[in-house]
XYZ file of C-alpha atoms in Angstrom:
561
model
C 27.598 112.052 -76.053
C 24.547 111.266 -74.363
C 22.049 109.001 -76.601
C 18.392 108.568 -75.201
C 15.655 106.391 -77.316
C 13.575 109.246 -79.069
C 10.925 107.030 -78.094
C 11.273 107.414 -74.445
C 10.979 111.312 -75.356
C 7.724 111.194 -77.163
C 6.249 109.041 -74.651
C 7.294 111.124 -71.761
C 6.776 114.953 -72.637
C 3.563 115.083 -71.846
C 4.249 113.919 -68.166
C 7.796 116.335 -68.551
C 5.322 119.184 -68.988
C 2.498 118.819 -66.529
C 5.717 118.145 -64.304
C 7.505 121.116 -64.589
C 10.761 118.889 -66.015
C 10.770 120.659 -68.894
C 11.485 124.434 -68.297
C 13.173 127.535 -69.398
C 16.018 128.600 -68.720
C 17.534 132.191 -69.366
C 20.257 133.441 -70.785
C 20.508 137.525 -70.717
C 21.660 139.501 -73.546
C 23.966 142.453 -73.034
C 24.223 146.101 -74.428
C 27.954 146.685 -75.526
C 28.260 150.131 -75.184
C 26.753 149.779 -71.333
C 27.258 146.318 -69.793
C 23.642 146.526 -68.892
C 21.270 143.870 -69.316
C 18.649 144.283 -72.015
C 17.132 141.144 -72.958
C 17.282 138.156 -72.113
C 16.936 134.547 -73.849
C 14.635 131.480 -72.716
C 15.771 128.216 -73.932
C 14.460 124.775 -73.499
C 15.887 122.626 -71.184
C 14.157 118.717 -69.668
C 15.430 117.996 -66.115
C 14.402 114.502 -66.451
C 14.366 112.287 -62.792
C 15.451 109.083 -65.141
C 18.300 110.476 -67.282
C 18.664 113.697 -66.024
C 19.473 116.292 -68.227
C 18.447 115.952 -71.858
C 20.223 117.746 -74.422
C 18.143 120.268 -76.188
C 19.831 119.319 -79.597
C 18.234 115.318 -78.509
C 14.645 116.296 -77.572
C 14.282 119.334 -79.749
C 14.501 117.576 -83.164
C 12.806 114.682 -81.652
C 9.326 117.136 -80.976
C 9.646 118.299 -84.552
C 9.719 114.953 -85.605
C 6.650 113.721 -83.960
C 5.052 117.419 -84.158
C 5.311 118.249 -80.767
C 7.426 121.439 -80.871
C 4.265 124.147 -80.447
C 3.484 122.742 -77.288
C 6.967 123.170 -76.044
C 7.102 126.527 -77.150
C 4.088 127.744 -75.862
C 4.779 125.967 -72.711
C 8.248 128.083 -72.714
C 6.098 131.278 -73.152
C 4.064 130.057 -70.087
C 7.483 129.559 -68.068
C 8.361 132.845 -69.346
C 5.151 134.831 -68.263
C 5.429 133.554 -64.684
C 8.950 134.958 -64.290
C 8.024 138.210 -66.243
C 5.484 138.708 -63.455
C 7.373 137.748 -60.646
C 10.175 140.122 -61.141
C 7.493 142.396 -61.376
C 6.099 141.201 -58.096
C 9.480 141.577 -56.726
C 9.811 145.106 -57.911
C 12.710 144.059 -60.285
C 13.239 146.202 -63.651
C 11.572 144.710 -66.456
C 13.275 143.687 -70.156
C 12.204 141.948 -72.980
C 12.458 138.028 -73.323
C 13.277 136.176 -76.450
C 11.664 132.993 -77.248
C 12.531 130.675 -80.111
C 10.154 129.603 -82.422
C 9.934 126.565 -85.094
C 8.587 126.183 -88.665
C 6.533 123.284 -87.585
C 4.339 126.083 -84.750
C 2.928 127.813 -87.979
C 1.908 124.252 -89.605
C 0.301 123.242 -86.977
C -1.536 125.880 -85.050
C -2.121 129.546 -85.443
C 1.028 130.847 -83.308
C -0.054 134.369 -83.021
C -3.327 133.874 -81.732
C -1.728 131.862 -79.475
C 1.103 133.457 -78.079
C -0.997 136.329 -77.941
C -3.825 134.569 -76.341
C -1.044 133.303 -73.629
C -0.226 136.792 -72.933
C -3.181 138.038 -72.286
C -3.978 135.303 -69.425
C -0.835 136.492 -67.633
C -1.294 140.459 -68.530
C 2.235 140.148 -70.547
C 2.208 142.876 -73.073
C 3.793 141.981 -76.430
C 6.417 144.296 -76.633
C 8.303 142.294 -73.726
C 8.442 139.226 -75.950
C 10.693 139.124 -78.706
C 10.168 136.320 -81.578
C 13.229 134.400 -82.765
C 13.349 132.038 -85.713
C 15.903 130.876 -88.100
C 16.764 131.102 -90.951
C 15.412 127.391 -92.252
C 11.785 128.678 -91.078
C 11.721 130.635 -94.343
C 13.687 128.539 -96.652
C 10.330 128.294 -99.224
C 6.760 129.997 -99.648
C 8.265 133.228 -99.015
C 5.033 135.069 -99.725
C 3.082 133.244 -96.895
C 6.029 133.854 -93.749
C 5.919 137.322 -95.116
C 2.956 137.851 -94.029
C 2.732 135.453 -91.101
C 6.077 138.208 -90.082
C 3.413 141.141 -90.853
C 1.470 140.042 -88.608
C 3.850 139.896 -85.689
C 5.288 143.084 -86.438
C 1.798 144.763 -86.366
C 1.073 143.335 -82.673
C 4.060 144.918 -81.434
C 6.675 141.766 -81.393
C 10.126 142.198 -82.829
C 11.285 139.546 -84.511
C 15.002 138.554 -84.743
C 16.618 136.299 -87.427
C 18.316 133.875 -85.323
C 21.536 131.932 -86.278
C 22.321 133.823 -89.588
C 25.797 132.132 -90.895
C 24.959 128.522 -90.145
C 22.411 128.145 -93.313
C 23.202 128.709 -96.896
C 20.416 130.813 -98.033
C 21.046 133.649 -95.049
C 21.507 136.287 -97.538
C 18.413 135.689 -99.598
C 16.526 135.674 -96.428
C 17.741 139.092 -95.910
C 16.563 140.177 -99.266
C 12.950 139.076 -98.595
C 12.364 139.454 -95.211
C 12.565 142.041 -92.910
C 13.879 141.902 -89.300
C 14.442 143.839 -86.113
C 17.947 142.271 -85.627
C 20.225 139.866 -86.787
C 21.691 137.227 -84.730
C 24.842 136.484 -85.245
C 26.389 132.485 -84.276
C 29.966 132.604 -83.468
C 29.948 129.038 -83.109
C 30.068 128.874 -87.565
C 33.345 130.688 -86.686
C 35.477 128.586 -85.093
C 38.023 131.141 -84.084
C 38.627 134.776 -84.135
C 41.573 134.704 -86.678
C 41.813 137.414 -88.836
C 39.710 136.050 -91.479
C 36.892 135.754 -89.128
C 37.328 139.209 -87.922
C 36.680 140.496 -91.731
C 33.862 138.597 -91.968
C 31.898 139.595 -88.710
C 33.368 143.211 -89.681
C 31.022 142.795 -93.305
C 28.294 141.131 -91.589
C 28.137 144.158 -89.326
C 28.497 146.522 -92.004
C 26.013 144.898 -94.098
C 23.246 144.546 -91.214
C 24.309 149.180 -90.768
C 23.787 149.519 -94.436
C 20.160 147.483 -94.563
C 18.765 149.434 -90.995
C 19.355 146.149 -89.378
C 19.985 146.052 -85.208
C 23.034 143.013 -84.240
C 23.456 140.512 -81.799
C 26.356 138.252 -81.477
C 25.335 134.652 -79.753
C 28.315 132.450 -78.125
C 30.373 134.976 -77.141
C 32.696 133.191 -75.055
C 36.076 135.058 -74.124
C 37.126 138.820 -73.504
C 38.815 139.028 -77.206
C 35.667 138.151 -78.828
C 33.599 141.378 -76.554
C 36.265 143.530 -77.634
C 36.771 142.910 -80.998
C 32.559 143.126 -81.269
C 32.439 146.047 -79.391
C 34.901 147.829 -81.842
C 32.918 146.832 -84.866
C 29.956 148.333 -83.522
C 27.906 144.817 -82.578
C 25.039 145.935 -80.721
C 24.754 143.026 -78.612
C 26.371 140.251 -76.719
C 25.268 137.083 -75.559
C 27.014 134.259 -74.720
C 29.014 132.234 -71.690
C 31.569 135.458 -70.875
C 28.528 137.006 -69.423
C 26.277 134.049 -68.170
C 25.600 130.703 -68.557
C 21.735 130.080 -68.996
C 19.697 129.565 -65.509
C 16.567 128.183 -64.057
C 13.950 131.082 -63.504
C 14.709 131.412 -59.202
C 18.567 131.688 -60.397
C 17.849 134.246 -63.010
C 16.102 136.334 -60.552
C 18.507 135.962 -57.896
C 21.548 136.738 -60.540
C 18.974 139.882 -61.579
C 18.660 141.144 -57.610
C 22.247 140.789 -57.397
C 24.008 141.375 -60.574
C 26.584 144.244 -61.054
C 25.693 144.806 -64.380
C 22.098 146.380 -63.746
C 19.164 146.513 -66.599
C 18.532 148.769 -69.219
C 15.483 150.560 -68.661
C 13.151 149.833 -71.763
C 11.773 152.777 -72.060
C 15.060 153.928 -73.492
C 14.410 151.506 -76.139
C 14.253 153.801 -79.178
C 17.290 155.879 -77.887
C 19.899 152.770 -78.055
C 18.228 151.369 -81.047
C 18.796 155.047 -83.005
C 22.422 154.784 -81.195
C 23.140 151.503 -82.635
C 22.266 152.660 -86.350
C 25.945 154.556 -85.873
C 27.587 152.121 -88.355
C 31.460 152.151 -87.013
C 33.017 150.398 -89.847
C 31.566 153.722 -92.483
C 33.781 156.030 -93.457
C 31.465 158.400 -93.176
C 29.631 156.998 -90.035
C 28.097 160.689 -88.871
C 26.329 160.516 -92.451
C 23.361 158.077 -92.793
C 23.998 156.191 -95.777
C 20.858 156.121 -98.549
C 19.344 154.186 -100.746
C 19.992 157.681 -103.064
C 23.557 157.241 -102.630
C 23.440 153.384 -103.519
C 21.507 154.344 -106.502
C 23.893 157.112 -107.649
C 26.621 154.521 -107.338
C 27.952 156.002 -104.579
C 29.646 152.626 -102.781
C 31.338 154.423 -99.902
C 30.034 152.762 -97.423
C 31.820 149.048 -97.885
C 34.933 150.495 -97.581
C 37.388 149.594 -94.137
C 37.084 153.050 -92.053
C 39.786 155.267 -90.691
C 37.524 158.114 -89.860
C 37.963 159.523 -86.318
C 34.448 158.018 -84.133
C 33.325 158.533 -81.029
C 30.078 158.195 -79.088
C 30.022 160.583 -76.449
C 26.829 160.853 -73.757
C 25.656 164.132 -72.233
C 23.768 164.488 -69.466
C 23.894 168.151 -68.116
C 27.315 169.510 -68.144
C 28.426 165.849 -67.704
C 29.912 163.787 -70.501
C 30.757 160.301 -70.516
C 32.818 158.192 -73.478
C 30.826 155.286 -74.191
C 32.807 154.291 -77.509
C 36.266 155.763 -79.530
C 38.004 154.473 -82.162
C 42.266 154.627 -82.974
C 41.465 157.466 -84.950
C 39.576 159.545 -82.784
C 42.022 158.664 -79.497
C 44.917 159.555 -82.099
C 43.266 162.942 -83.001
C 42.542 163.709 -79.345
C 46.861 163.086 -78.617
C 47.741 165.167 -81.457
C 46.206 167.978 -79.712
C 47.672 167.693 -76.246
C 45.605 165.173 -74.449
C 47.635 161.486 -73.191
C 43.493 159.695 -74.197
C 40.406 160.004 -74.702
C 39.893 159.131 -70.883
C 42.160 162.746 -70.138
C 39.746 164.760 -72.643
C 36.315 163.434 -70.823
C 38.050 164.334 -67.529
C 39.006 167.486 -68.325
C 35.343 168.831 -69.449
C 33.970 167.185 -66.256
C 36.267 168.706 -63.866
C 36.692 172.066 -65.829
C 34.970 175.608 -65.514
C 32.365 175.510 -68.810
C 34.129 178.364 -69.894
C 37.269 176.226 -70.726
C 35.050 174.473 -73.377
C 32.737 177.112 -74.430
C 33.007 176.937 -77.796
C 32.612 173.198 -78.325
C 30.031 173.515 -75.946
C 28.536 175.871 -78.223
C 28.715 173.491 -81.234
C 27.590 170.933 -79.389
C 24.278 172.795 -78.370
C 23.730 173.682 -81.974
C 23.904 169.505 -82.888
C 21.291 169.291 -80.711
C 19.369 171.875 -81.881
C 19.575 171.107 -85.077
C 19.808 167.238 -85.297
C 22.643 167.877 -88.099
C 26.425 167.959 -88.375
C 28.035 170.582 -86.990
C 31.872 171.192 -88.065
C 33.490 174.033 -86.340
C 37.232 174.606 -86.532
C 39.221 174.883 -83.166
C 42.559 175.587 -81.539
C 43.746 174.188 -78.726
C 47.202 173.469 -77.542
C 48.615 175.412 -80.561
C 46.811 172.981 -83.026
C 44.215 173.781 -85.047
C 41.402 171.013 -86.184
C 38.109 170.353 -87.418
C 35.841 169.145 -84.923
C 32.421 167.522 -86.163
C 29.589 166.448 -83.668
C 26.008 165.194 -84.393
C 23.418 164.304 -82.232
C 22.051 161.272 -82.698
C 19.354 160.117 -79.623
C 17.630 162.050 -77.125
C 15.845 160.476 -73.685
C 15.285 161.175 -70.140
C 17.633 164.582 -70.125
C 20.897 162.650 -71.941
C 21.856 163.155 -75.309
C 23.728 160.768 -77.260
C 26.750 162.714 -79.306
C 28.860 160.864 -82.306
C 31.801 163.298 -82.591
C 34.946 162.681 -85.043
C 37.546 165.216 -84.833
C 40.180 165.855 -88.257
C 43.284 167.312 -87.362
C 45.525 169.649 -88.740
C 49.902 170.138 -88.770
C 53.094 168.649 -88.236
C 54.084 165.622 -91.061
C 50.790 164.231 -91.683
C 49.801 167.440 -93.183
C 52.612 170.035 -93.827
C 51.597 172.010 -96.625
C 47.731 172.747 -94.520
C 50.312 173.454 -91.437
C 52.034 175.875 -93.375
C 49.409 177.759 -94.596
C 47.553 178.159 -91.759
C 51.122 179.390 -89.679
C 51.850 182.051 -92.302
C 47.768 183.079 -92.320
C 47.924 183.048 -88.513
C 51.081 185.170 -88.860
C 49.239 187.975 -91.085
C 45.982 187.858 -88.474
C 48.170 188.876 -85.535
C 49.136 191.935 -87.303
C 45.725 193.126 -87.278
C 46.123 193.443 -83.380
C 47.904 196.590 -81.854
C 49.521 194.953 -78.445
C 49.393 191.159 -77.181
C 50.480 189.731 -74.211
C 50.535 186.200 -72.807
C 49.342 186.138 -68.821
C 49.797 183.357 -66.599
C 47.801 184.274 -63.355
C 48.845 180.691 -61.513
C 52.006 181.402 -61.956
C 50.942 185.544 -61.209
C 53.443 186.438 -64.216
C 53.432 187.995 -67.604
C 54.553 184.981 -69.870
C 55.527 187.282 -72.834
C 54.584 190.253 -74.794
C 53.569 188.881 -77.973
C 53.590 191.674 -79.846
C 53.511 195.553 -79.822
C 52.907 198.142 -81.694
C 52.591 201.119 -79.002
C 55.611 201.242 -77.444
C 54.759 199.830 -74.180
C 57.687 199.771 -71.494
C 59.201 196.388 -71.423
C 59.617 196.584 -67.668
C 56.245 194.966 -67.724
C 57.358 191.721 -68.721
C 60.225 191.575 -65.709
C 57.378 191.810 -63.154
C 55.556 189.425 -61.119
C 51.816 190.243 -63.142
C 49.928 191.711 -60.380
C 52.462 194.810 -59.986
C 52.560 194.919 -63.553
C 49.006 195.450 -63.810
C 49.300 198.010 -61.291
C 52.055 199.911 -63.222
C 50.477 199.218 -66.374
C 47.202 201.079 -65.276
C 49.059 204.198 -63.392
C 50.972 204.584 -67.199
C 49.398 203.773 -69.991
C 45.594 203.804 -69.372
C 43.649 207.306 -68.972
C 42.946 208.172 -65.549
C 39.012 208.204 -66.015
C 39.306 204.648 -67.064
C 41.467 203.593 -64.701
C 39.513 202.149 -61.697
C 37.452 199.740 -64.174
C 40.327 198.623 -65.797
C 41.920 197.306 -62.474
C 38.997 195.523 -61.461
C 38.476 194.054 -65.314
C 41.949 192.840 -65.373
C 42.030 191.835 -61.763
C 44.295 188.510 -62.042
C 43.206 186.941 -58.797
C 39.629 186.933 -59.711
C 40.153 186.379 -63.288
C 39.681 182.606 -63.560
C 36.153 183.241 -61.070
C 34.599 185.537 -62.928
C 35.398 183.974 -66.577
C 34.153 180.594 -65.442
C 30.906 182.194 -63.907
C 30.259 184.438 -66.953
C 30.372 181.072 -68.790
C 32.137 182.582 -71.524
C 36.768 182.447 -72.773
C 36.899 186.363 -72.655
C 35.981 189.555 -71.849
C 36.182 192.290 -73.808
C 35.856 196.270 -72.704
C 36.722 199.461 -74.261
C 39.410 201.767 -72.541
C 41.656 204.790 -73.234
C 44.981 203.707 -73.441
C 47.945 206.094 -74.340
C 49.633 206.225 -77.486
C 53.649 206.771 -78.835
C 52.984 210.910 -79.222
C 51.592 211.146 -75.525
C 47.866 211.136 -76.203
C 44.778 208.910 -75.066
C 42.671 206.586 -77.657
C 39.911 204.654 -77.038
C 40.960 200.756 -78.180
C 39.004 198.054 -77.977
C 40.454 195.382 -75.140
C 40.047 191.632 -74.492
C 41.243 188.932 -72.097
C 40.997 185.289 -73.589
C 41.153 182.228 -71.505
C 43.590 179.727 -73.606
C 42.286 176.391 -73.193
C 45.543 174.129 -72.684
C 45.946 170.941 -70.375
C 47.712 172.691 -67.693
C 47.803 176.296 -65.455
C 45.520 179.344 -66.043
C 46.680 181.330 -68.950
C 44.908 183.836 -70.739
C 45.598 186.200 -73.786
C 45.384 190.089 -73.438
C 44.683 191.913 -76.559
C 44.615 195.577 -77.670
C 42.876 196.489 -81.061
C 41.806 199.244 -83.165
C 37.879 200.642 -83.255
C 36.087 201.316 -86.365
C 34.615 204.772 -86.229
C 31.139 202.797 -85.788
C 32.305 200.691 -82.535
C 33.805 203.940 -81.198
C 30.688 205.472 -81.136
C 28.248 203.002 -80.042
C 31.142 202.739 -77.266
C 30.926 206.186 -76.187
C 27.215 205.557 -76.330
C 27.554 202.317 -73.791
C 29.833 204.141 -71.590
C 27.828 207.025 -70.924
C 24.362 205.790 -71.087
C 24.724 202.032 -69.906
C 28.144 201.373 -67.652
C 26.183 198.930 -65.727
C 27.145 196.762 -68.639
C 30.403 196.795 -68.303
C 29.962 196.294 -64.860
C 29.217 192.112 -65.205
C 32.778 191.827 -66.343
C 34.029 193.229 -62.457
C-alpha cells in the first residue's frame, strides 16, 4: 500500500492545484433500462511528478485533517465547469455531473454561495451539478443540514445520499432527511450471495416505498447489472462500464462511446419511470402513505406479479424491462418470449392488435389502469396496462398480464369453457376460414342447414357457391366483394379494425330469405391468416335501422369492399 508523509501533502496542495496535479476525473453513471449515459461522477485524483499517483483515500482524509477539503472541492467544480463547457463547445450532449462534498465545506465556508458563485463565472446552470454527501455529513445537528439541504434543493441541485450501507445510522438519515437518490456501495457487500441479493432487493424496495430514485456504485461484473436491473435499480456505476478518466479521455470515450447519452430533457420521464417499484406486488398501484396508515403492509412482500415496462413510440413498441412472470404469462398464451410478442406488434397489421391497442390508448388517456380481458390463441386472460411517463411523442407503458386455464387454474378454465359453450349458441352459423391456406378450416356450427359441400372446397369456390345458394340475389354482388378472401387481410388491416360486419339476406331451412346480421373476425394467433365468419339473428330494432342504412346510406357499407 502506498504510504506518503501527510506532511508532504499539506505542504504541496497548494502548488498540486495552481499545477493542475490535482484534477478530476470522471466516472459516468448508467441508466439500466437504456445503457445510456446519464450522469456522470468527478472524483479527486493528485498526479503528483514526485510520487505519482496519490491515493484519494491518502490525501482526502489528510485535507480534512488540516481543513483543506473546500478548496479541493471547489477546485473539482472548477475542473468540472471547464469540461461541461467544452463538450458543449464540441457540440457533445450534455448530462449532469456529480460532485462529492465534505462536512468540513459547510464549517468552513458558505458552500452554496460558492458553488453557485463558481457556476455563474463559467455560465454552468445548477441543474447540471448534482451534490453528493454521505451519510457521516449528517450524523448530528440535524436541524441545521436540514436546512443547509433546503437550500440546495431550492437552487435547483439534487442531492444524492452517497454510500448508504457503509455507516450505522443510514436509516435514521433517511428518516430526517430527504434526498433525490440513494447511492448504493456494493463494496459493504462483499459478494452477491443470496443473502446480499435480499438485502439490495429491501434496500430497493425501501428507497420505492419512501419516493426515493437508486444508484448502485461498484458495480463490477455482468451478474451484479443483471441482478440490479431485475430489482428495479435505477442506476449503475461502477468498473463493468468504465473506469474513471482524465477530462480529454472522458470526452474522447463520450465522442466515441456506443452507449450514447440520455438527453436531459427527458429527465422527469425516467425519473416517473423509475418510481415503478419491481419488487411490489402490486407495482402498477402507487403505494400510499393511506395504505401504510390503514395497515395495509403489501408492499414489503417478495413479488410474483406479472411486470413489464413497455415503450411506445407511434405504432412502435419496444420491451425495455419483463419479469418471469410476465415472460411466463406471455408463453401460456402462444408466444416462445417476450422478444416474439414485441415482434409480432411491430411487424403486424394494427388490426391484429386492435383491441389492446385500444386499451392501451385509453391508459394513456386516462393515466389509470386499464384491465381488459382478452383471447388469444384459445386462452383467455386479463391484461392490465398503465401509463406511466409521457415525452417527446413516446409513452412509457407498465403492463402485467394474469392468465387464465389449464392446471394452474382449472375450476376458472372450466367455467369459462362451459360459458363460452352457451355464448356460441346465441350464433345461427360459424365457420372457421383460413384464406393463406384459401380453405374453409371447419364449420363450427349450424343451425340453417347449410350444404356441407362447403367445407370440401378450396374457400374461394366455396364462397362462390355459397353466394349463388344461400344469399338473396339482390345481395349478392356486395356479399362477394365483402367476403372477398384475397383482399380480406388488405382491407381489415387498412380499416384498422378485427372485423367487419354487414347485413345480408341469407336463405333459410323452409326456402325463404331473412335478413341476418353477418361478421368476419380476424383471429389473432401466431401463425397464417384466419378469420371467423359469423351469422346471427336481428332484433326487430337492428332490422330496421338496417333497412334504413341500406336504402338511404349503402355508401356505408361500401368501406368494407
Amino acid at each position: 500500500m502506498q504510504h506518503i508523509d501527510e506532511q508532504y501533502i499539506v505542504n504541496n496542495f497548494e502548488s498540486a492545484l495552481e499545477k493542475g496535479y490535482v484534477k478530476a476525473y470522471y466516472q459516468p453513471v448508467i441508466r439500466t433500462l437504456t445503457e445510456r449515459i446519464c450522469s456522470v461522477e468527478a472524483l479527486a485524483r493528485w498526479q503528483d511528478p514526485v510520487v505519482g499517483l496519490l491515493s484519494p483515500f491518502l490525501f482526502i482524509s489528510v485535507l480534512e485533517k488540516y481543513r483543506l477539503i473546500h478548496k479541493l472541492d471547489l477546485a473539482i467544480l472548477d475542473n468540472i465547469c471547464i469540461t461541461y463547457n467544452e463538450m458543449k463547445r464540441q457540440g457533445l450532449p450534455l448530462h449532469p455531473f456529480s460532485i462529492n462534498l465534505s462536512r468540513l465545506d459547510f464549517d468552513e465556508i458558505d458552500m452554496l454561495d460558492a458553488i453557485s458563485k463558481t457556476l455563474k463565472k463559467y455560465d454552468v446552470p445548477s441543474t447540471a451539478i448534482h451534490i453528493e454527501i454521505t451519510e457521516s455529513v449528517m450524523l448530528d445537528n440535524t436541524a441545521y443540514f436540514r436546512r443547509i439541504f433546503d437550500s440546495f434543493h431550492d437552487a435547483g441541485f439534487a442531492i444524492f445520499m452517497d454510500d448508504f450501507g457503509s455507516g450505522y445510522s443510514s436509516l435514521n438519515v433517511l428518516k430526517d432527511y430527504s434526498f433525490d437518490v440513494l447511492k448504493i456501495d456494493m463494496r459493504f457487500l462483499s459478494d452477491i450471495g443470496i443473502r446480499s441479493k435480499k438485502i439490495l432487493a429491501s434496500v430497493m424496495n425501501m428507497a420505492k416505498a419512501i419516493g426515493m430514485h437508486t444508484l448502485a456504485e461498484g458495480v463490477e461484473t455482468k451478474e451484479q447489472m443483471t441482478f440490479l436491473r431485475n430489482i428495479g435499480c435505477e442506476m449503475l456505476q461502477g468498473f463493468y462500464y468504465s473506469k474513471p478518466m482524465d477530462g480529454d479521455l472522458y470526452i474522447k470515450y463520450l465522442s466515441e462511446s456506443k452507449l450514447g447519452v440520455e438527453d436531459p430533457s427527458e429527465n422527469h420521464y425516467w425519473n416517473a419511470v423509475g418510481q415503478i417499484n419491481f419488487l411490489s406486488p402490486d407495482p402498477l398501484n402507487d403505494v400510499t402513505t393511506e395504505q401504510i396508515e390503514n395497515g395495509d403492509y403489501g408492499f414489503i412482500r417478495e413479488n410474483s406479479t406479472a411486470l413489464a415496462l413497455i415503450e411506445k413510440t407511434g405504432p412502435h413498441v419496444k420491451l425495455l424491462y419483463k419479469n418471469d412472470a410476465y415472460e411466463k404469462g406471455l408463453q401460456r398464451i402462444g408466444f416462445g418470449s417476450v422478444d416474439d410478442m414485441i415482434k409480432a406488434i411491430n411487424e403486424s397489421e394494427a388490426s391484429n392488435y386492435s383491441n389492446v391497442d385500444s386499451q392501451v390508448k385509453l391508459s394513456i388517456k386516462t393515466g389509470e389502469i386499464i384491465k381488459e380481458d382478452h383471447l388469444v390463441n384459445g386462452v383467455y386472460f386479463s391484461y392490465y396496462t398503465k401509463s406511466i411517463a409521457e415525452i417527446n411523442g413516446k409513452i412509457m407503458l407498465a403492463a402485467s398480464i394474469q392468465t387464465y386455464g389449464g392446471e394452474a387454474d382449472k375450476i376458472t378454465n372450466d367455467l369459462f369453457d362451459k360459458y363460452s359453450r352457451m355464448l356460441i349458441d346465441t350464433y345461427d352459423h360459424i365457420s372457421v376460414l383460413d384464406t393463406e391456406n384459401n380453405t374453409v378450416v371447419t364449420r363450427l356450427y349450424s343451425k340453417m342447414g347449410f350444404n356441407e359441400e362447403y367445407t370440401e372446397m378450396p374457400l374461394d369456390e366455396a364462397v362462390k357457391k355459397f353466394a349463388e345458394n344461400e344469399i338473396k340475389e339482390s345481395d349478392r354482388k356486395r356479399f362477394l366483394q365483402y367476403i372477398e378472401p384475397s383482399t380480406l387481410r388488405d382491407r381489415i388491416a387498412s380499416s384498422g379494425k378485427r372485423l367487419f360486419q354487414q347485413p345480408f339476406h341469407f336463405k333459410m331451412q323452409d326456402g325463404k330469405y331473412q335478413m341476418m346480421d353477418a361478421k368476419i373476425m380476424r383471429v389473432f394467433m401466431t401463425y397464417g391468416d384466419v378469420y371467423i365468419f359469423t351469422v346471427q339473428d336481428m332484433s326487430a330494432q337492428a332490422l330496421q335501422m338496417a333497412d334504413i342504412m341500406l336504402r338511404d346510406h349503402p355508401e356505408i357499407l361500401k368501406e368494407q369492399q
